[in-house]
Structures are given as C-alpha cells and as structure tokens.
PDB file of C-alpha atoms in Angstrom:
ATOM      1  CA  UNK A 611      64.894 -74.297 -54.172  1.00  0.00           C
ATOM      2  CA  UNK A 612      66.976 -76.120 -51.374  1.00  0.00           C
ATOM      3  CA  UNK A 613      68.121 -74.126 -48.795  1.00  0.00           C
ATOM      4  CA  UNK A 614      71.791 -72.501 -47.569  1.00  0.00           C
ATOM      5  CA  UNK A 615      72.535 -70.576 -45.328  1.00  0.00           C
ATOM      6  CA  UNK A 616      74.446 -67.277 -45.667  1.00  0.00           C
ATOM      7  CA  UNK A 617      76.887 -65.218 -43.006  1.00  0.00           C
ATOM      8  CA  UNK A 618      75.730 -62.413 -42.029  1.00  0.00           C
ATOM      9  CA  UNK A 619      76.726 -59.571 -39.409  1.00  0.00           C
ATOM     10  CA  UNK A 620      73.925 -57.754 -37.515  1.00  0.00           C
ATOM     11  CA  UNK A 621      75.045 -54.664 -34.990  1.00  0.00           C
ATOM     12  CA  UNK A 622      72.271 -52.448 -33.213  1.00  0.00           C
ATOM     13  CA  UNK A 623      71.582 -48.849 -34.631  1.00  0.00           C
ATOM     14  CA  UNK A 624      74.444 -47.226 -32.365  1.00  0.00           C
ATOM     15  CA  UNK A 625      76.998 -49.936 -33.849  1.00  0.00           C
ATOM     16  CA  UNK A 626      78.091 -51.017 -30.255  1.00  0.00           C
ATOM     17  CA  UNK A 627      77.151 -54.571 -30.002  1.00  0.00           C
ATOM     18  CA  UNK A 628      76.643 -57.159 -32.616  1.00  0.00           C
ATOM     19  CA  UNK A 629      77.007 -60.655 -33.792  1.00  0.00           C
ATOM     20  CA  UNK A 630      78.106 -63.025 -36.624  1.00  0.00           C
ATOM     21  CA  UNK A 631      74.977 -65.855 -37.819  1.00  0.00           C
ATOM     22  CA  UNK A 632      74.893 -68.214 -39.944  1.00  0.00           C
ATOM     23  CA  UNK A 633      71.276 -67.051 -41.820  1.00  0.00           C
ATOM     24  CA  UNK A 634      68.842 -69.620 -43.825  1.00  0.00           C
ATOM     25  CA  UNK A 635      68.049 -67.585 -46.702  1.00  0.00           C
ATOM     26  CA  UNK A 636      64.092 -67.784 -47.440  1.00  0.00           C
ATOM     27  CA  UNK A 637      62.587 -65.751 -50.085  1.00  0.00           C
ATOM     28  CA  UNK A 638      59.664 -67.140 -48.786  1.00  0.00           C
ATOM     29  CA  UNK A 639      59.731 -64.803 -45.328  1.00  0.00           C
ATOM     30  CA  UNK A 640      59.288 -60.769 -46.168  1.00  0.00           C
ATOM     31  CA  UNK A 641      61.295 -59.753 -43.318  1.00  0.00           C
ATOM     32  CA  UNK A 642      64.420 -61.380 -41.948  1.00  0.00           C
ATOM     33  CA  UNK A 643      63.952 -63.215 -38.159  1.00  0.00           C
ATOM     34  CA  UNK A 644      66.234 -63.459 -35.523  1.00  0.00           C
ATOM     35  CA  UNK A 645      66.317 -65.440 -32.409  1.00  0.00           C
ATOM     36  CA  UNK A 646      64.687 -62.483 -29.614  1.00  0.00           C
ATOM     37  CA  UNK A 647      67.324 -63.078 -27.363  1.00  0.00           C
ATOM     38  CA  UNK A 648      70.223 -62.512 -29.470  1.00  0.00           C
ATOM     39  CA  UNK A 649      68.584 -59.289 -30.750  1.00  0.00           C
ATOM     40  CA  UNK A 650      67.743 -57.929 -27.146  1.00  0.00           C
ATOM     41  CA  UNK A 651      71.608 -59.194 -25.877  1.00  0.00           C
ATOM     42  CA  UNK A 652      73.341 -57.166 -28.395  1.00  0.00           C
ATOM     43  CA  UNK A 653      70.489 -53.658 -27.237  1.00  0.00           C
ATOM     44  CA  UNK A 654      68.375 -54.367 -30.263  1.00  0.00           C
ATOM     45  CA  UNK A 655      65.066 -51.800 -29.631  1.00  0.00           C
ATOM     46  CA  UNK A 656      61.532 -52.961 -30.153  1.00  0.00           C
ATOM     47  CA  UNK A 657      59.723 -50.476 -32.375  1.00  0.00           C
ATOM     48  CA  UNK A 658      56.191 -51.981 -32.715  1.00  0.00           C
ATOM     49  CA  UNK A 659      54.387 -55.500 -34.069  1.00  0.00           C
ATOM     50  CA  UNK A 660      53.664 -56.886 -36.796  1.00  0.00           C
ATOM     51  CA  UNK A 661      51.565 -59.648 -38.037  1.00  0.00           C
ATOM     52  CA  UNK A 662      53.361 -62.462 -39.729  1.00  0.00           C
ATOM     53  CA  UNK A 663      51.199 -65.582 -41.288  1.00  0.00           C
ATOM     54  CA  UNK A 664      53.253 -69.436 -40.558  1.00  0.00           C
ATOM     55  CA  UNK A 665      53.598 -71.604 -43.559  1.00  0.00           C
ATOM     56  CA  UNK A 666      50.746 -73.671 -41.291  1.00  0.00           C
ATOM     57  CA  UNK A 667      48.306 -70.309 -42.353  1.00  0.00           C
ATOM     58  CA  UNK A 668      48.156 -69.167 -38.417  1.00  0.00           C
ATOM     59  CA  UNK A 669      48.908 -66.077 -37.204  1.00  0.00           C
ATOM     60  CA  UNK A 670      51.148 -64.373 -34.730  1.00  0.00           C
ATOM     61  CA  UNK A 671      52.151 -60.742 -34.017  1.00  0.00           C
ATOM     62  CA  UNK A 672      55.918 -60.475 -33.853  1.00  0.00           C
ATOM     63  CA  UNK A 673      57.701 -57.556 -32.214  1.00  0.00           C
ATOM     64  CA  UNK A 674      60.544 -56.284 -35.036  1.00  0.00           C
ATOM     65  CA  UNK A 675      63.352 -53.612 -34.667  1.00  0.00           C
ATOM     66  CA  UNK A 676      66.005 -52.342 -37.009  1.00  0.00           C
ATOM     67  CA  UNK A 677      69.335 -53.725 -37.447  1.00  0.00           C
ATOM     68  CA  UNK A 678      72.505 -52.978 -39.149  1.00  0.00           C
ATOM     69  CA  UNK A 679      72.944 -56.184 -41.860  1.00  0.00           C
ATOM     70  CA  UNK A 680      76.235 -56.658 -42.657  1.00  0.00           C
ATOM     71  CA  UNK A 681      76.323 -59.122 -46.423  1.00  0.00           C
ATOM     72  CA  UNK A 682      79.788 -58.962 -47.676  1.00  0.00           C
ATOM     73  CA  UNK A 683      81.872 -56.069 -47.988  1.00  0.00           C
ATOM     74  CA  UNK A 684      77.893 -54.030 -47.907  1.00  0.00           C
ATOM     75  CA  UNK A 685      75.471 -52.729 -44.940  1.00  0.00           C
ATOM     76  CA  UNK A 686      72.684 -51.503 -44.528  1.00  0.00           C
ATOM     77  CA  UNK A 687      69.838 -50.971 -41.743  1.00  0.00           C
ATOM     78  CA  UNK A 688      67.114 -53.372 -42.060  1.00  0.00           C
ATOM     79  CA  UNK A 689      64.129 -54.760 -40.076  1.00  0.00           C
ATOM     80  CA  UNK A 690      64.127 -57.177 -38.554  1.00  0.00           C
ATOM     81  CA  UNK A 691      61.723 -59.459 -36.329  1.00  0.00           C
ATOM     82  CA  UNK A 692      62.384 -60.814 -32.872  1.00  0.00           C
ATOM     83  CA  UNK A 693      61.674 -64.671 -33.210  1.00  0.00           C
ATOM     84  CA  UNK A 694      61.534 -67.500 -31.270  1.00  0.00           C
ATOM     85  CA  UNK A 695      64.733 -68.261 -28.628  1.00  0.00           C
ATOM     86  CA  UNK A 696      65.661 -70.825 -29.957  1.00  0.00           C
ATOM     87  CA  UNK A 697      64.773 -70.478 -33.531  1.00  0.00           C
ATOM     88  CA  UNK A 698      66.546 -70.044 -36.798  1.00  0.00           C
ATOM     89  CA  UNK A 699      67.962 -66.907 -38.130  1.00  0.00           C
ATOM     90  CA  UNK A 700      66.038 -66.197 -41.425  1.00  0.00           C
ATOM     91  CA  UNK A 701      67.148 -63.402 -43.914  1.00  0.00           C
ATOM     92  CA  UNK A 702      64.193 -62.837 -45.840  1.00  0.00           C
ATOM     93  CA  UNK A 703      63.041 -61.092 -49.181  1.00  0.00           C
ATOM     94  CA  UNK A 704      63.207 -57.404 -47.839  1.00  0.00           C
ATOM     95  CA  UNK A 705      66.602 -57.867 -47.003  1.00  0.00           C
ATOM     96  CA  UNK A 706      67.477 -59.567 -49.982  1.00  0.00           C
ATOM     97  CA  UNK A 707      65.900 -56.710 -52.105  1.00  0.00           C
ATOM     98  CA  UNK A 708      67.729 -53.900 -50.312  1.00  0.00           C
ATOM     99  CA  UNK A 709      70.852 -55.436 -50.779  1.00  0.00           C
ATOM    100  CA  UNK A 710      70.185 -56.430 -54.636  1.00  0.00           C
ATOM    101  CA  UNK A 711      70.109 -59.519 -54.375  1.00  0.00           C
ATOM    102  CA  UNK A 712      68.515 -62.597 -55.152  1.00  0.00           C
ATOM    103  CA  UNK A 713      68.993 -66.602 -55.039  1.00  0.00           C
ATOM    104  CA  UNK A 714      70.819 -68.564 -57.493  1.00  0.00           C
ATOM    105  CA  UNK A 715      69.047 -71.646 -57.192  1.00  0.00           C
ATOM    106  CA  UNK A 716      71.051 -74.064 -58.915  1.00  0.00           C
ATOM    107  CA  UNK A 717      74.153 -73.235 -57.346  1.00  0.00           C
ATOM    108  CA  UNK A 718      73.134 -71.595 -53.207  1.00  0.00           C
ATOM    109  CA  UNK A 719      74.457 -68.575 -53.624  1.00  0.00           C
ATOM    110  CA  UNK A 720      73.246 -64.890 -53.437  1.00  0.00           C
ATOM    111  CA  UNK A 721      73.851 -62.772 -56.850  1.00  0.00           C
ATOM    112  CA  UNK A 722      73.763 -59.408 -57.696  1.00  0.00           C
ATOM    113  CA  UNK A 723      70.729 -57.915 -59.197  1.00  0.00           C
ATOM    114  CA  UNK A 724      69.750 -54.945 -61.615  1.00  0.00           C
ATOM    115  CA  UNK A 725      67.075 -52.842 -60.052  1.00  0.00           C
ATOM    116  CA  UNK A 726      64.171 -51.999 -61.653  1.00  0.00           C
ATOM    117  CA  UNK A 727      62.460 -48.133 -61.770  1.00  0.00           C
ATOM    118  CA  UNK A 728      59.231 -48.494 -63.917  1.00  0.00           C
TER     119      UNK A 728
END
C-alpha cells in the first residue's frame, strides 16, 4: 500500500485546545502517534504506558492519552501515544476501526466500512 496522509483535528478531553495535522495513515501502527509536544501544548494528559514494538522488532514504552479525533464531519475520543518531537503524526488501526474505516489502496483514500457483530 503506498502511503497518504489524511487531515485530521485532535482537541484535549475538555475541547479547549487543539490542532489541525496532516496524519500518515498506517494500518500497520494499532494506536495513532503524535509528536509529545504537540499533545502536551494543546493540555493533552498522560494516563499510563504502553509497550509498542518498531518495525526494527525493538521495544519502547510510550506514554499515551486520549484525544478528541476529528475525521470529517465525525469525532470521537481516541488514544493516542505521545511520540517522538519531531516525529510523524500516525493515525493507526484503532482509530481507523472506531471511525469505520479502512484504506482504499488503489486510490489513498479512507472508506466507509460495515461493522461486523459475530
């Protein structure tokens, strides 16, 4: 799949501060990253760690907190980890799934999804 990037609005939990990103959309990533200093400039709260595994198979523990996502014309509050300063933003799989959506890879785009109760 090639990658694209998608806008996307986050806004701490009291909907006060927030900020427009361009995101890199990666199915590959559970959770959706976000440069730590963006997140803690617009009040984002650390609620704990987490242990995330680098496409290079190391490991690091990554502080996340929860977000408001803004995709569209629909939001929702996500996690979402604090990553590296100057990093990418990354909207991963969980965020993806919450919002029902998934990757058209022929033509970079996010589609709508049917979800699935078995």
């Amino acid at each position: 799949m090639g990658m694209f990037t998608q806008r996307i609005t986050i806004a701490d939990l009291q909907d006060q501060q927030s900020v427009q990103l361009d995101a890199v959309v990666d199915t590959g990533a559970f959770y959706s990253v976000v440069p730590g200093i963006l997140l803690r400039q617009i009040g984002v709260e650390v609620m704990g760690t987490r242990q995330a595994h680098l496409a290079d198979g190391s490991q690091l523990e990554m502080e996340f907190g929860q977000v408001w996502l803004t995709l569209g014309d629909e939001r929702l509050i996500t996690i979402v980890l604090f990553g590296s300063d100057l990093g990418q933003t990354l909207l991963g799989a969980f965020a993806l799934e919450g919002f029902a959506l998934a990757v058209d890879p022929v033509n970079q785009r996010l589609v709508s999804v049917d979800l699935i109760l078995a």
